[in-house]
Amino acid sequence: MCLPNLRQPFPYGKIILVRSAFTDCVFAKIAAGTLYVDVSYVFCSGRDRSQAMVFCNLLNPAAIYANNEISLGDVEIYGFDYDYTLAQYSNLLHSMIFDTARDILIEQFKYPEGLGKYDYIPGFAIRGLHYDVQKSLLMKIDAFHYVQLGTAYRGLKPVPDEELIELYGGTQHIPLYQMSDFYGKGPSLKQFMDIFSLPEMTLLSSVIDYFITHGIEFDQVHLYKDISDAIKDVHVKGVMYKWIEKDLEKYILHGDEIYAVLNRLVNHNKKLFLITNSPFSFVDKGMKHMVGKNWRDLFDMVIVQADKPNFFTDRRKPFRKLDDKGSLQWDKISQLEKGKIYKEGNLFDFLRLTGWRGSKVLYFGDHLYSDLADLMLRHGWRTGAIVPELETEIRIINTEQYMHSLTWQQALTGLLERMQMYQDAESKQVLLEWMKERQEIRSLTKNLFNPQFGSIFRTFHNPTYFSRRLVRFSDIYMASISCLLNYDVNFTFYPRRTPLQHEAPLWMDQLCTGCMKTPFLEEMVK
């Protein structure tokens, strides 16, 4: 990185940037008192480095992170989703979903056979992206409804920033009425929120790429619906379930840890229940593989084919009991019995029959809309989000490359803010150089996570729309349910006090109102 030689007078003295020879990190030196900032050490001038206090600034991928204060000691009942909550799956599954749905398009929907040359691209898409059906655009949107430039794709190719802005009427902003609704579906925008959507986004992009490359006209709505239906067939017709059942060892990860989590909770007199959209035979095989043949003894209630999120809002579907072989029974359900299997039903009957209400219930799921939103906002349950991508992202955040890039990016940002008041030619040139370098660093940092779309949690600086929903719909979040093993069953999670902008001054002049001057006051008077 090129470091311009800046020695401009500031209201409080001089600021000189120097680069450390031994850490390649940028330090800020202020005449009024030298402050050195390093990724590993924090110390003031006149203090020997050997006496500096050392802070471990590495994040723990196995930690649980809190959006809201919650004490596990107050939780009496633990609820779980199954897929990607109790059962974590290998990424090998994504390739098979892609291939099967692609073949359904060719064989049943009569799409061009040339699509058969496309294979799944691991790491192309990330969770939380939006798809504009009318414009055939896959893109990442931040918490303020702005598209992150450089992350809009039509097919497998990026859309130039100028074209994107023109498509949306001269702005990067997506109006509220076009954005996804409470469950991630808007009039023309769809948000992909579950992990199973990764092969769907890749197939969508691959088909569009084929049509554009071969000059084939297509109706955007029909294409989106066909691909959505093909992906749905893989799930609804049980194809995916059969793959997993045939080789549980290959597709299910970390099964032994699930038994440890459940058994520990039961030993501390916690009640457990399971609500999943998957069928009983599939769940039964998976749970026997992970927990053992007596897995049902751990649960007070097991509900399969629940049809979430409708389970949480639709009062009409009654519970149906299944026998030990999974066959439907016909008797009316007046109580939910421990160890029994139930199908469908609704949350209102569940609450009436169990009396499990409010903050004494903690439910875990991977889908922010289908699993968690209604429970938190409408029913007051505590919620935990399972975000498997968290582990990989934290490992990237812990790298020296990321920390150094972010440190310098933050320094540049603050300097750009202060340099605005200097209007001489030299300062303007420095400003342009810094703006260019800042953009280069931002792109580099983005690419560390995903070359196309970056981190699922952040755009260049703002939280993503996914992060906004994660904070809104979950009290705590973690990479896997096994993270619970790292905490006492009475542990209280305290969210970090995240400073508001007016609570987190970056520069010395913001610490004292008497030092801040209006830079162009003299010009305005003249």
XYZ file of C-alpha atoms in Angstrom:
526
model
C 0.000 0.000 0.000
C 1.199 3.485 -0.806
C 1.320 5.818 2.191
C 1.217 9.503 1.164
C 3.570 11.813 3.064
C 1.098 14.135 4.838
C 2.180 16.838 7.270
C -0.831 19.135 7.383
C -1.489 21.394 10.404
C -4.596 20.380 12.341
C -6.434 22.479 14.982
C -4.893 20.471 17.829
C -1.363 20.059 16.413
C 0.155 17.753 13.806
C -0.750 14.270 12.751
C 2.005 12.125 11.296
C 1.446 8.656 9.921
C 4.317 6.200 10.176
C 4.490 2.501 9.350
C 5.915 0.115 11.905
C 8.887 -1.848 10.584
C 8.088 -4.893 12.681
C 4.297 -5.155 12.345
C 3.604 -3.414 9.011
C 0.823 -1.652 10.878
C -0.032 2.049 10.649
C 0.400 4.195 13.778
C -1.040 7.644 14.370
C 1.246 10.140 16.102
C -0.288 13.261 17.577
C 1.929 16.094 18.786
C -0.083 16.655 21.955
C 0.725 13.117 23.111
C 1.793 10.110 21.123
C -0.708 7.276 20.796
C 0.359 4.063 19.138
C -2.253 1.567 17.965
C -1.275 -1.983 17.127
C -3.405 -5.051 16.492
C -1.839 -6.769 19.508
C -0.626 -4.014 21.824
C -2.071 -0.784 23.146
C 0.377 1.568 24.870
C 1.249 5.266 25.246
C 4.505 7.111 24.606
C 7.140 6.840 27.282
C 6.055 3.317 28.164
C 8.335 0.416 27.380
C 6.824 -2.115 24.968
C 7.825 -4.896 27.344
C 5.530 -3.356 29.972
C 2.564 -3.046 27.628
C -0.622 -4.878 28.459
C -1.272 -7.649 25.951
C -4.824 -8.259 24.803
C -5.985 -11.377 22.989
C -8.073 -9.950 20.183
C -8.942 -13.249 18.509
C -12.576 -14.273 18.352
C -13.663 -17.768 19.343
C -15.503 -19.618 16.524
C -17.134 -21.875 19.145
C -18.538 -18.980 21.192
C -22.173 -17.950 21.518
C -22.876 -14.321 20.668
C -25.712 -12.359 22.262
C -28.027 -9.797 20.662
C -30.115 -9.604 23.822
C -29.438 -10.396 27.459
C -30.590 -13.895 28.323
C -30.002 -16.146 31.316
C -30.069 -19.882 30.622
C -30.996 -20.336 34.266
C -34.437 -18.908 33.451
C -34.964 -21.310 30.544
C -36.954 -24.423 31.439
C -37.822 -25.718 27.959
C -35.535 -26.120 24.964
C -36.949 -26.491 21.454
C -35.105 -27.434 18.261
C -35.511 -27.488 14.525
C -33.929 -30.523 12.846
C -32.270 -29.706 9.500
C -29.148 -27.541 9.924
C -29.912 -27.180 13.639
C -29.575 -30.616 15.207
C -28.403 -32.184 11.946
C -25.544 -30.374 10.204
C -24.947 -31.536 6.630
C -21.885 -31.862 4.451
C -21.530 -29.429 1.542
C -21.518 -32.475 -0.750
C -25.293 -32.273 -0.526
C -25.340 -28.972 -2.431
C -23.819 -30.497 -5.553
C -26.393 -33.285 -5.579
C -29.306 -30.863 -5.147
C -27.939 -28.728 -7.996
C -27.397 -31.681 -10.344
C -30.809 -33.224 -9.674
C -32.734 -29.956 -10.067
C -30.769 -29.166 -13.246
C -31.718 -32.566 -14.694
C -35.383 -31.997 -13.737
C -35.323 -28.754 -15.738
C -33.912 -30.592 -18.772
C -36.001 -33.761 -18.603
C -39.341 -32.530 -17.240
C -39.417 -28.820 -18.079
C -37.691 -29.362 -21.478
C -34.947 -26.811 -20.890
C -31.954 -26.922 -23.303
C -29.744 -29.978 -22.921
C -26.707 -27.695 -22.975
C -27.468 -26.877 -19.331
C -26.101 -30.311 -18.496
C -22.581 -28.917 -18.927
C -23.031 -26.669 -15.883
C -21.845 -28.010 -12.542
C -22.359 -26.656 -9.049
C -19.918 -23.868 -8.145
C -19.021 -24.145 -4.439
C -18.652 -20.724 -2.892
C -20.392 -18.804 -5.676
C -23.310 -17.548 -3.570
C -23.825 -16.739 0.097
C -26.889 -16.851 2.279
C -29.056 -13.753 2.642
C -28.856 -12.505 -0.954
C -31.847 -10.928 -2.699
C -33.055 -11.841 -6.176
C -34.958 -9.342 -8.303
C -37.202 -11.572 -10.401
C -38.101 -8.915 -12.988
C -34.476 -7.866 -13.566
C -32.838 -11.283 -13.110
C -30.420 -9.786 -10.577
C -28.849 -11.608 -7.632
C -27.406 -9.062 -5.198
C -26.430 -8.237 -1.640
C -28.404 -5.521 0.145
C -27.464 -3.779 3.373
C -29.576 -2.974 6.420
C -30.569 0.378 4.890
C -31.865 -1.181 1.638
C -28.835 -0.176 -0.443
C -27.255 -2.611 -2.893
C -23.560 -3.094 -2.226
C -21.803 -2.027 -5.415
C -19.864 -4.836 -7.043
C -22.180 -7.538 -5.662
C -24.946 -7.549 -8.292
C -24.883 -10.490 -10.705
C -26.958 -11.366 -13.744
C -26.177 -14.972 -14.425
C -22.557 -15.686 -13.541
C -21.258 -12.243 -14.508
C -21.224 -9.056 -12.420
C -23.381 -6.137 -13.457
C -21.432 -2.845 -13.797
C -22.208 -0.333 -11.069
C -23.421 2.253 -13.587
C -25.904 -0.208 -15.106
C -27.189 -1.242 -11.696
C -27.814 2.355 -10.648
C -29.586 3.071 -13.936
C -31.818 -0.001 -13.499
C -33.052 1.381 -10.167
C -33.738 4.909 -11.353
C -30.388 6.490 -10.588
C -29.880 5.038 -7.103
C -28.576 1.988 -5.252
C -31.576 2.127 -2.931
C -34.376 -0.451 -3.070
C -37.700 1.058 -1.873
C -39.420 -0.546 1.078
C -42.456 -1.650 -0.931
C -40.202 -3.724 -3.214
C -38.268 -5.319 -0.384
C -39.078 -8.679 1.085
C -41.942 -8.903 3.537
C -41.973 -10.465 7.000
C -41.033 -13.860 5.514
C -38.497 -12.720 2.928
C -40.842 -12.435 -0.060
C -41.631 -9.116 -1.725
C -43.652 -8.325 -4.860
C -40.575 -8.757 -7.054
C -37.717 -9.513 -4.650
C -37.002 -12.825 -2.958
C -34.477 -13.220 -0.149
C -32.667 -16.555 0.079
C -32.342 -17.293 3.775
C -31.739 -21.005 4.309
C -28.609 -22.990 3.558
C -30.480 -25.245 1.130
C -30.918 -22.138 -1.066
C -27.208 -22.070 -2.027
C -27.638 -24.606 -4.861
C -30.848 -22.837 -5.932
C -29.053 -19.490 -6.350
C -26.229 -21.165 -8.262
C -28.663 -22.991 -10.571
C -30.615 -19.785 -11.159
C -27.422 -17.969 -12.119
C -26.231 -20.848 -14.313
C -29.477 -21.057 -16.309
C -29.538 -17.290 -16.871
C -25.883 -17.434 -17.927
C -26.704 -20.113 -20.521
C -29.676 -18.210 -21.941
C -27.752 -14.912 -22.194
C -24.649 -16.582 -23.684
C -26.742 -18.322 -26.364
C -28.994 -15.326 -27.062
C -32.146 -17.103 -25.891
C -35.003 -14.838 -24.840
C -36.829 -15.849 -21.669
C -39.562 -14.677 -19.355
C -37.933 -13.816 -16.013
C -40.971 -14.826 -13.927
C -41.405 -18.202 -15.632
C -37.701 -18.981 -15.348
C -37.619 -18.172 -11.631
C -40.740 -20.264 -10.973
C -39.454 -23.252 -12.944
C -36.167 -23.326 -11.074
C -37.918 -22.844 -7.752
C -40.269 -25.739 -8.562
C -37.384 -27.992 -9.643
C -35.544 -27.334 -6.373
C -38.762 -27.908 -4.444
C -39.228 -31.291 -6.150
C -35.862 -32.437 -4.804
C -37.166 -31.817 -1.281
C -40.905 -32.575 -1.531
C -40.524 -35.819 -3.458
C -38.051 -37.105 -0.909
C -35.058 -37.415 -3.243
C -32.727 -35.588 -0.869
C -33.951 -37.614 2.106
C -33.046 -40.855 0.327
C -29.491 -39.682 -0.375
C -28.885 -38.861 3.259
C -30.526 -42.021 4.585
C -28.315 -44.177 2.350
C -25.081 -42.710 3.749
C -25.648 -40.954 7.071
C -21.949 -41.058 7.907
C -21.105 -39.182 4.710
C -23.691 -36.412 4.960
C -24.321 -35.766 8.685
C -21.598 -33.919 10.612
C -20.793 -33.688 14.348
C -23.473 -36.196 15.387
C -21.755 -37.252 18.607
C -21.860 -33.677 19.921
C -25.653 -33.537 19.546
C -26.123 -36.396 21.995
C -23.865 -34.618 24.493
C -25.923 -31.410 24.257
C -29.315 -33.104 24.622
C -28.262 -35.492 27.367
C -26.725 -32.661 29.391
C -29.920 -30.615 29.240
C -32.065 -33.569 30.293
C -29.722 -34.303 33.204
C -30.356 -30.747 34.387
C -34.134 -31.322 34.311
C -34.795 -29.320 31.152
C -37.726 -30.281 28.939
C -36.970 -30.800 25.234
C -39.122 -30.710 22.113
C -38.566 -30.914 18.355
C -40.546 -29.112 15.643
C -39.423 -29.846 12.088
C -40.796 -29.783 8.549
C -39.036 -33.049 7.719
C -40.894 -36.422 7.740
C -40.650 -38.814 10.673
C -38.807 -41.668 8.898
C -36.028 -39.289 7.846
C -35.709 -37.651 11.263
C -35.833 -41.024 13.009
C -32.919 -42.433 10.997
C -30.851 -39.297 11.460
C -31.466 -39.071 15.207
C -30.696 -42.758 15.709
C -27.402 -42.157 13.895
C -26.499 -39.119 16.014
C -28.066 -39.893 19.398
C -28.959 -43.593 19.502
C -32.020 -45.800 19.100
C -33.656 -44.383 22.251
C -33.393 -40.753 21.127
C -37.137 -40.186 21.629
C -36.717 -40.763 25.376
C -34.884 -37.429 25.557
C -37.800 -35.439 24.106
C -41.084 -34.508 25.726
C -42.586 -33.709 22.307
C -41.700 -34.467 18.686
C -43.614 -32.779 15.852
C -42.809 -33.612 12.226
C -44.019 -32.172 8.885
C -45.042 -29.091 10.845
C -45.267 -26.843 7.773
C -43.367 -23.918 9.307
C -43.838 -20.949 9.180
C -47.581 -21.701 8.761
C -47.369 -23.777 11.938
C -46.869 -20.554 13.890
C -49.745 -18.575 12.338
C -52.438 -20.960 11.038
C -54.864 -22.199 13.699
C -56.745 -24.603 11.437
C -54.510 -27.682 11.207
C -55.018 -30.137 14.094
C -52.320 -32.448 15.410
C -52.220 -36.011 14.100
C -50.558 -38.806 16.074
C -48.199 -41.292 14.416
C -47.555 -44.818 15.650
C -44.067 -46.232 16.108
C -43.899 -47.137 12.412
C -44.888 -43.651 11.303
C -48.467 -44.502 10.299
C -51.219 -41.937 10.922
C -53.689 -42.458 13.749
C -57.257 -41.149 13.687
C -58.003 -40.300 17.317
C -58.552 -36.713 18.379
C -55.594 -35.169 20.206
C -56.506 -33.824 23.651
C -52.997 -33.986 25.103
C -49.421 -34.168 23.838
C -47.716 -37.188 25.382
C -44.018 -37.606 26.100
C -42.213 -39.801 23.610
C -45.038 -39.739 21.054
C -44.712 -38.468 17.483
C -47.148 -35.886 16.104
C -47.644 -34.524 12.615
C -48.707 -31.026 11.487
C -50.748 -29.145 14.119
C -50.295 -25.490 15.040
C -48.567 -23.418 17.690
C -51.803 -22.213 19.305
C -52.891 -25.756 20.159
C -49.315 -26.499 21.206
C -49.370 -23.609 23.702
C -52.819 -24.581 24.969
C -51.881 -28.237 25.518
C -48.433 -27.657 27.055
C -48.723 -24.286 28.784
C -45.184 -23.541 27.597
C -45.191 -19.791 27.123
C -42.934 -16.786 27.177
C -39.277 -16.454 28.056
C -38.968 -19.815 29.799
C -38.873 -21.355 26.287
C -35.742 -21.155 24.117
C -36.087 -22.373 20.519
C -33.194 -22.961 18.102
C -33.390 -22.850 14.311
C -31.351 -21.935 11.251
C -34.017 -20.066 9.254
C -34.564 -16.582 10.647
C -38.025 -16.225 9.093
C -39.494 -19.739 9.165
C -38.050 -20.762 12.543
C -37.592 -17.688 14.706
C -39.436 -14.524 13.646
C -42.963 -15.420 14.794
C -41.806 -17.028 18.023
C -39.886 -13.951 19.133
C -42.173 -11.172 17.921
C -45.621 -12.717 18.430
C -45.157 -15.161 21.280
C -42.254 -13.886 23.390
C -40.135 -17.043 23.221
C -36.376 -16.680 23.463
C -34.644 -17.679 20.227
C -31.248 -18.964 19.148
C -30.040 -18.806 15.543
C -27.724 -21.470 14.152
C -25.394 -19.837 11.625
C -22.839 -22.411 10.374
C -21.069 -19.761 8.260
C -20.067 -17.995 11.480
C -17.177 -20.383 12.109
C -15.530 -19.732 8.739
C -16.083 -15.973 8.915
C -14.561 -15.718 12.389
C -11.484 -17.645 11.269
C -11.057 -15.100 8.456
C -11.558 -12.194 10.874
C -8.798 -13.669 13.043
C -6.237 -13.636 10.225
C -3.437 -11.091 10.296
C -4.306 -9.998 6.755
C -7.863 -9.109 7.713
C -6.909 -7.301 10.927
C -4.213 -5.220 9.268
C -6.472 -4.369 6.307
C -9.301 -3.321 8.576
C -7.011 -1.246 10.807
C -5.640 0.703 7.861
C -9.091 1.028 6.298
C -10.450 2.571 9.492
C -7.489 4.931 9.704
C -8.008 6.052 6.124
C -11.705 6.585 6.693
C -11.088 8.860 9.644
C -8.425 10.807 7.790
C -10.713 11.257 4.788
C -13.324 12.727 7.094
C -10.861 15.236 8.538
C -9.163 16.101 5.232
C -12.390 17.537 3.806
C -11.692 20.914 5.402
C -8.381 21.447 3.563
C -8.869 22.924 0.102
C -5.310 23.399 -1.183
C -4.208 21.418 -4.241
C -1.814 19.147 -2.337
C -4.451 18.142 0.200
C -6.997 17.446 -2.546
C -4.504 15.194 -4.308
C -3.813 13.309 -1.080
C -7.554 12.947 -0.571
C -8.003 11.382 -4.015
C -5.139 8.957 -3.412
C -6.556 7.906 -0.073
C -10.049 7.422 -1.502
C -8.625 5.150 -4.180
C -6.573 3.176 -1.664
C -9.543 2.872 0.705
C -11.654 1.394 -2.083
C -8.898 -1.076 -2.950
C -8.660 -2.211 0.675
C -12.429 -2.565 0.955
C -12.500 -4.785 -2.121
C -9.610 -6.842 -0.795
C -11.352 -7.313 2.558
C -14.600 -8.316 0.833
C -12.817 -10.919 -1.283
C -11.368 -12.601 1.803
C -14.878 -13.879 2.560
C -16.317 -14.444 -0.918
C -15.032 -13.012 -4.226
C -18.537 -12.352 -5.531
C -20.537 -11.213 -2.506
C -18.234 -10.882 0.504
C -19.364 -11.537 4.083
C -22.925 -12.558 4.912
C -22.810 -10.175 7.889
C -21.437 -6.951 6.368
C -21.325 -4.911 3.206
C -18.231 -2.706 2.995
C -19.152 -1.053 6.301
C -22.881 -1.447 7.038
C -24.513 -4.601 8.394
C -26.230 -6.646 5.696
C -29.977 -7.100 5.497
C -29.325 -10.640 6.769
C -27.538 -9.230 9.840
C -30.416 -6.871 10.487
C -32.819 -9.811 10.601
C -30.403 -11.871 12.685
C -30.297 -9.154 15.352
C -34.052 -8.628 15.205
C -35.154 -12.258 15.410
C -32.569 -13.964 17.642
C -31.487 -13.432 21.242
C -28.297 -15.421 20.681
C -26.542 -16.925 17.671
C -23.788 -19.494 17.166
C -22.128 -21.690 14.556
C -23.664 -24.935 15.845
C -25.797 -26.253 18.671
C -22.671 -27.900 20.144
C -21.488 -24.435 21.235
C -23.834 -24.855 24.222
C -21.343 -27.349 25.629
C -18.926 -24.480 26.279
C -21.257 -22.810 28.798
C -22.817 -23.631 32.149
C -26.555 -24.358 32.009
C -27.136 -21.275 34.179
C -24.876 -18.989 32.168
C -26.081 -15.459 31.434
C -25.246 -13.981 28.030
C -24.658 -10.242 28.014
C -24.581 -8.411 24.680
C -21.651 -6.079 24.204
C -22.601 -2.430 24.467
C -22.160 -1.402 20.843
C -21.430 2.328 20.729
C -23.790 4.590 18.863
C -22.047 6.946 16.488
C -22.169 9.842 18.951
C -20.768 7.564 21.686
C -17.671 6.476 19.762
C -15.413 9.436 18.873
C -12.678 8.488 16.423
C -10.552 11.609 16.438
C -9.128 13.824 19.135
C -11.035 16.916 18.059
C -14.312 15.101 18.755
C -13.333 14.550 22.377
C -13.495 18.260 23.185
C -16.135 20.530 21.735
C -13.895 23.529 22.320
C -11.359 22.157 19.830
C -13.791 21.659 16.966
C -13.994 24.556 14.556
C -16.229 25.188 11.581
C -13.679 24.902 8.733
C -15.416 27.150 6.203
C -16.813 29.769 8.611
C -14.505 32.516 7.333
C -15.510 31.828 3.736
C -19.210 31.989 4.614
C -18.739 35.345 6.381
C -17.003 36.786 3.331
